[in-house]
Every structure is written in structure tokens, then in C-alpha cells.
């Protein structure tokens, strides 16, 4: 099931994507946020084409992210050993934007990079969750762009600024609640040119291991999001560019850069 958060005629709602009789796609409008209110529908349908999609989740408290979780990306970042344990960092929830929203270069940076990533959406309070139980605290999955001020990442020595600017965490277009990671790939295109492409099974630390590791550190709240790392092919964006991150089975997250 694909869940969108959208605005239509001045109202924000959640909806389930559903094919209509004409072969197009509608949003079946839900009563409230399905993470808390379940999948009770209002009976209303809104054509997807008439809706503006928003970030499908606003992280309740934090975006947790994993660095250097694909071997080919570790190599392009200067090699060395891949981390034996997930390398965690945080992005503030104020960095989140939705599909189509502009990623804005901050005046402090001269090099802003895209990083296409799979995002885990947490669905219930999670602390010290064993890997075997990880699925029970996951609401679904969405697509993320872990936008990074690469120059500040190097000069600062830690990543709070480089990863944390407003607009540096595009999420969307939808949350897929029944996602088959093993059959899926992540691809990033800059102005239509393929830059990143990898099967999600190339992750060094998988989803269950990441949830176990992160929940042993932080209490994860419903609506918190975990970014799972980017494969090789990172690069910078220039004003006027459009970056698209696609995960097969979820959708395409497209954002302009200015
Ligand atoms: Mg990243």
C-alpha cells in the first residue's frame, strides 16, 4: 500500500494511492494520520493529478542516518575500511522537505551534493529492538535524498552543519508499507543523467541490523525516519539542476536545486 500526504483545495490529508476506473490514480482519503488512526477512509477520492504531494512523514523527533553503508561509496570517499558497525549521525527534522520542493544552497557552502537513499519510517515507540523484531516497529519505507554540504563536512570534522541545513532532507513521494527490499534498486539522476545505481542488497548493514543498532542508542518515536546510506556516484548540484532519486517499488523523489 502506498500512502501519500497531500494538500488539495487548502486542506492537508493522508491518502492511499488507488487505480480508478479510467485507469488513472486517485488518492483514497484517510481519516487522520494512518500511523496513529489506522486506515479508516472518509469515502472521498481525489485525483492524484489534482493533489500536491507533501513529505509523507514529518519526523516526530529526528532523522537518524547511516554513513558509509555501501562499499563502493566508502571507496569513492577515500577508501579505508568500511565501518564494522553502522556509523550514525542525525539530521534535524527541520531539514525535511517534500517532493518538488526546492533544495536551497546555503551561503556557507560552495559544494552541495545529492545522496540517494532508502528511508525507513518508524511506526511505534522503539527502544532496544532486536534485529529479529525490527519489522514490528517499521511503518514503511520511503525515498530520501541525504543532501550534504561536502565542503563543510570536510572542514568541520563532524557533520551536524553539513547534513543539517534547512531543505537538506527531501522525503517522498509516498510511504510503501509492503516493500520488498531484496528486489529493489536505488537510482539517482541529475537532469535525467544516471549518477547512482545499486541494488539495496548492497548495503553493508541491513535494515534490521540498523534498527537494532539505532534503537539501542535512541528511543525511536513513531514518525522518526532512518536513512540507510548512499551507494557510489555522489556528486554536486548547480542552480537550476533537478535531482531525482528513484527506488523501484516506491517511486521517484524529484527536487530542484537553487
Ligand atoms: Mg548519506
Short mmCIF file of C-alpha atoms and ligand atoms in Angstrom, two decimals:
data_model
loop_
_atom_site.label_atom_id
_atom_site.label_comp_id
_atom_site.label_asym_id
_atom_site.label_seq_id
_atom_site.Cartn_x
_atom_site.Cartn_y
_atom_site.Cartn_z
CA UNK A 1 0.00 0.00 0.00
CA UNK A 2 1.30 3.45 -0.95
CA UNK A 3 0.45 6.24 1.48
CA UNK A 4 0.75 9.89 0.49
CA UNK A 5 0.37 13.10 2.49
CA UNK A 6 -1.04 15.78 0.26
CA UNK A 7 -2.74 19.13 0.04
CA UNK A 8 -5.84 19.68 -2.05
CA UNK A 9 -8.01 22.81 -2.07
CA UNK A 10 -6.27 24.14 1.00
CA UNK A 11 -6.63 21.01 3.13
CA UNK A 12 -3.89 18.56 4.12
CA UNK A 13 -4.81 14.88 4.30
CA UNK A 14 -3.31 11.42 4.03
CA UNK A 15 -4.45 9.11 1.25
CA UNK A 16 -3.90 5.65 -0.23
CA UNK A 17 -2.95 5.51 -3.92
CA UNK A 18 -5.55 3.53 -5.83
CA UNK A 19 -6.27 2.97 -9.51
CA UNK A 20 -9.57 4.45 -10.66
CA UNK A 21 -11.97 3.04 -13.27
CA UNK A 22 -10.48 5.23 -16.00
CA UNK A 23 -7.02 3.73 -15.40
CA UNK A 24 -5.69 6.82 -13.62
CA UNK A 25 -4.64 7.09 -9.99
CA UNK A 26 -6.70 8.51 -7.14
CA UNK A 27 -5.94 9.20 -3.52
CA UNK A 28 -8.44 7.47 -1.24
CA UNK A 29 -8.68 9.99 1.58
CA UNK A 30 -7.98 8.74 5.11
CA UNK A 31 -9.39 9.91 8.43
CA UNK A 32 -6.28 11.29 10.11
CA UNK A 33 -2.70 10.06 10.07
CA UNK A 34 -2.69 6.31 9.41
CA UNK A 35 0.30 5.86 11.71
CA UNK A 36 -1.97 6.71 14.63
CA UNK A 37 -5.52 6.47 13.29
CA UNK A 38 -5.31 3.35 11.11
CA UNK A 39 -6.67 3.09 7.59
CA UNK A 40 -10.20 4.40 8.10
CA UNK A 41 -11.32 6.11 4.87
CA UNK A 42 -13.63 9.12 4.50
CA UNK A 43 -15.19 7.83 1.28
CA UNK A 44 -13.72 10.75 -0.66
CA UNK A 45 -11.36 10.29 -3.65
CA UNK A 46 -9.03 12.95 -5.02
CA UNK A 47 -7.34 12.50 -8.42
CA UNK A 48 -3.59 12.27 -7.82
CA UNK A 49 -3.05 14.83 -10.59
CA UNK A 50 -5.10 17.41 -8.64
CA UNK A 51 -3.14 16.94 -5.40
CA UNK A 52 0.16 18.43 -4.27
CA UNK A 53 2.23 15.74 -2.58
CA UNK A 54 3.98 16.71 0.66
CA UNK A 55 6.68 14.94 2.66
CA UNK A 56 4.80 11.74 3.57
CA UNK A 57 6.04 11.96 7.15
CA UNK A 58 7.33 14.77 9.34
CA UNK A 59 9.77 13.04 11.68
CA UNK A 60 8.40 13.34 15.21
CA UNK A 61 11.79 13.89 16.80
CA UNK A 62 14.69 13.08 14.47
CA UNK A 63 16.13 11.73 11.29
CA UNK A 64 18.79 9.14 12.06
CA UNK A 65 21.19 8.45 9.20
CA UNK A 66 23.84 5.85 8.44
CA UNK A 67 27.10 6.91 6.80
CA UNK A 68 29.34 4.78 4.58
CA UNK A 69 26.95 1.83 4.26
CA UNK A 70 27.86 0.79 0.69
CA UNK A 71 31.40 -0.46 -0.06
CA UNK A 72 31.69 1.35 -3.40
CA UNK A 73 30.76 4.64 -1.70
CA UNK A 74 33.34 4.04 1.05
CA UNK A 75 35.90 3.62 -1.74
CA UNK A 76 34.91 6.85 -3.54
CA UNK A 77 35.14 8.76 -0.24
CA UNK A 78 38.82 7.91 0.03
CA UNK A 79 38.80 4.24 0.79
CA UNK A 80 39.76 2.83 4.14
CA UNK A 81 37.84 0.18 5.99
CA UNK A 82 34.07 0.08 5.80
CA UNK A 83 32.66 0.73 9.30
CA UNK A 84 32.30 -2.51 11.29
CA UNK A 85 29.21 -1.09 12.96
CA UNK A 86 26.67 1.36 11.46
CA UNK A 87 28.09 4.89 11.53
CA UNK A 88 25.21 7.01 12.86
CA UNK A 89 24.56 10.71 12.58
CA UNK A 90 21.48 12.91 12.95
CA UNK A 91 19.65 15.36 10.72
CA UNK A 92 17.17 17.74 12.35
CA UNK A 93 13.50 17.33 11.43
CA UNK A 94 13.61 20.94 10.21
CA UNK A 95 15.72 19.75 7.25
CA UNK A 96 12.78 17.79 5.81
CA UNK A 97 11.05 18.94 2.61
CA UNK A 98 8.65 17.19 0.27
CA UNK A 99 8.55 16.13 -3.38
CA UNK A 100 9.07 19.06 -5.74
CA UNK A 101 10.25 21.42 -3.01
CA UNK A 102 13.44 23.36 -3.66
CA UNK A 103 16.75 22.28 -2.13
CA UNK A 104 18.48 25.57 -1.31
CA UNK A 105 22.25 26.03 -1.27
CA UNK A 106 23.21 27.77 1.98
CA UNK A 107 25.55 30.75 1.62
CA UNK A 108 28.07 28.91 3.87
CA UNK A 109 28.71 26.19 1.25
CA UNK A 110 30.13 26.08 -2.24
CA UNK A 111 29.55 22.37 -2.79
CA UNK A 112 26.22 20.71 -2.13
CA UNK A 113 25.85 17.02 -3.06
CA UNK A 114 22.91 14.67 -3.58
CA UNK A 115 22.88 11.23 -1.90
CA UNK A 116 20.03 8.92 -2.94
CA UNK A 117 18.94 6.62 -0.10
CA UNK A 118 16.26 4.26 1.16
CA UNK A 119 14.49 5.66 4.25
CA UNK A 120 12.90 3.55 6.99
CA UNK A 121 9.78 5.09 8.58
CA UNK A 122 9.38 4.04 12.21
CA UNK A 123 5.78 3.28 13.25
CA UNK A 124 5.91 2.70 17.01
CA UNK A 125 7.99 3.58 20.05
CA UNK A 126 11.17 1.53 19.70
CA UNK A 127 13.93 1.00 22.25
CA UNK A 128 16.39 -1.89 22.30
CA UNK A 129 14.63 -3.69 19.45
CA UNK A 130 16.28 -6.95 18.40
CA UNK A 131 17.01 -7.30 14.69
CA UNK A 132 14.56 -10.19 14.54
CA UNK A 133 11.78 -7.87 15.77
CA UNK A 134 12.67 -4.86 13.60
CA UNK A 135 9.75 -5.34 11.20
CA UNK A 136 7.31 -4.87 14.08
CA UNK A 137 8.38 -1.24 14.60
CA UNK A 138 8.62 -0.27 10.90
CA UNK A 139 5.59 1.51 9.40
CA UNK A 140 7.01 1.50 5.88
CA UNK A 141 9.68 2.86 3.56
CA UNK A 142 10.16 5.99 1.53
CA UNK A 143 12.82 7.61 -0.65
CA UNK A 144 15.30 10.15 0.72
CA UNK A 145 17.99 12.49 -0.51
CA UNK A 146 20.66 12.94 2.18
CA UNK A 147 21.75 16.35 0.88
CA UNK A 148 25.24 17.21 2.10
CA UNK A 149 27.41 20.35 2.11
CA UNK A 150 30.52 18.36 1.18
CA UNK A 151 32.96 21.20 1.81
CA UNK A 152 31.63 21.76 5.34
CA UNK A 153 31.59 18.02 6.03
CA UNK A 154 35.35 18.01 5.42
CA UNK A 155 36.19 21.31 7.13
CA UNK A 156 34.01 20.87 10.23
CA UNK A 157 35.26 17.42 11.19
CA UNK A 158 31.74 16.46 12.29
CA UNK A 159 28.57 16.53 10.28
CA UNK A 160 25.86 18.49 12.12
CA UNK A 161 26.14 21.55 9.87
CA UNK A 162 26.96 19.75 6.63
CA UNK A 163 23.95 17.45 6.87
CA UNK A 164 21.57 19.66 8.82
CA UNK A 165 20.67 22.75 6.80
CA UNK A 166 17.02 23.51 6.09
CA UNK A 167 15.87 21.68 2.89
CA UNK A 168 18.66 19.05 3.19
CA UNK A 169 16.31 16.08 3.71
CA UNK A 170 13.82 15.63 0.85
CA UNK A 171 11.45 12.71 1.59
CA UNK A 172 8.76 11.08 -0.57
CA UNK A 173 6.83 10.75 -2.75
CA UNK A 174 4.95 8.10 -0.72
CA UNK A 175 5.42 5.57 2.07
CA UNK A 176 5.23 1.97 0.83
CA UNK A 177 4.02 -0.29 3.64
CA UNK A 178 4.67 -3.58 1.81
CA UNK A 179 8.14 -3.09 0.40
CA UNK A 180 10.32 -5.90 -0.96
CA UNK A 181 13.82 -4.58 -0.38
CA UNK A 182 15.54 -7.65 -1.82
CA UNK A 183 14.09 -6.99 -5.29
CA UNK A 184 14.72 -3.26 -5.35
CA UNK A 185 17.31 -0.76 -6.54
CA UNK A 186 18.13 2.85 -5.73
CA UNK A 187 18.94 5.18 -8.63
CA UNK A 188 19.78 8.88 -8.69
CA UNK A 189 19.52 11.02 -11.83
CA UNK A 190 20.79 14.58 -12.20
CA UNK A 191 18.97 16.40 -15.00
CA UNK A 192 17.98 12.98 -16.32
CA UNK A 193 21.54 11.57 -16.35
CA UNK A 194 22.02 8.43 -14.25
CA UNK A 195 24.56 9.05 -11.46
CA UNK A 196 23.90 6.36 -8.85
CA UNK A 197 22.51 2.84 -9.29
CA UNK A 198 22.72 -0.04 -6.83
CA UNK A 199 20.67 -2.92 -5.52
CA UNK A 200 19.56 -2.23 -1.93
CA UNK A 201 21.06 -5.59 -1.00
CA UNK A 202 24.48 -3.94 -1.43
CA UNK A 203 24.04 -2.27 1.97
CA UNK A 204 26.73 -3.35 4.41
CA UNK A 205 24.40 -3.14 7.40
CA UNK A 206 20.84 -4.14 6.53
CA UNK A 207 17.59 -2.63 7.76
CA UNK A 208 17.09 -4.99 10.70
CA UNK A 209 20.65 -4.52 11.94
CA UNK A 210 20.34 -0.74 11.63
CA UNK A 211 17.08 -0.66 13.64
CA UNK A 212 18.67 -2.80 16.36
CA UNK A 213 21.77 -0.63 16.50
CA UNK A 214 19.99 2.74 16.39
CA UNK A 215 17.28 1.76 18.88
CA UNK A 216 19.97 0.70 21.35
CA UNK A 217 21.13 4.34 21.29
CA UNK A 218 17.99 6.42 20.82
CA UNK A 219 14.37 5.82 21.66
CA UNK A 220 12.81 5.91 18.20
CA UNK A 221 9.37 7.53 18.06
CA UNK A 222 6.56 6.92 15.56
CA UNK A 223 7.33 9.10 12.57
CA UNK A 224 11.07 9.08 13.10
CA UNK A 225 13.00 8.22 9.94
CA UNK A 226 16.26 6.34 9.39
CA UNK A 227 18.28 6.95 6.20
CA UNK A 228 20.23 3.84 5.27
CA UNK A 229 23.21 5.23 3.34
CA UNK A 230 24.09 6.01 -0.25
CA UNK A 231 25.90 3.99 -2.95
CA UNK A 232 28.72 5.28 -5.16
CA UNK A 233 28.17 8.08 -7.63
CA UNK A 234 27.66 11.08 -5.35
CA UNK A 235 28.22 14.47 -6.90
CA UNK A 236 27.42 18.13 -6.64
CA UNK A 237 24.43 20.12 -7.85
CA UNK A 238 24.32 23.50 -9.60
CA UNK A 239 21.50 26.01 -9.52
CA UNK A 240 18.79 25.02 -11.98
CA UNK A 241 19.52 21.30 -11.67
CA UNK A 242 16.82 18.77 -10.91
CA UNK A 243 17.74 15.70 -8.88
CA UNK A 244 15.60 12.57 -8.92
CA UNK A 245 16.02 9.63 -6.57
CA UNK A 246 14.06 6.52 -7.57
CA UNK A 247 13.57 3.36 -5.59
CA UNK A 248 11.79 0.69 -7.57
CA UNK A 249 8.61 -0.29 -5.79
CA UNK A 250 8.25 3.06 -4.01
CA UNK A 251 8.56 5.89 -6.53
CA UNK A 252 10.55 8.89 -7.72
CA UNK A 253 11.52 11.77 -5.43
CA UNK A 254 12.30 14.82 -7.59
CA UNK A 255 13.57 18.19 -6.32
CA UNK A 256 15.00 21.28 -7.99
CA UNK A 257 18.21 22.80 -6.64
CA UNK A 258 18.74 26.53 -6.35
MG1 LIG B 1 24.09 9.67 3.26
#
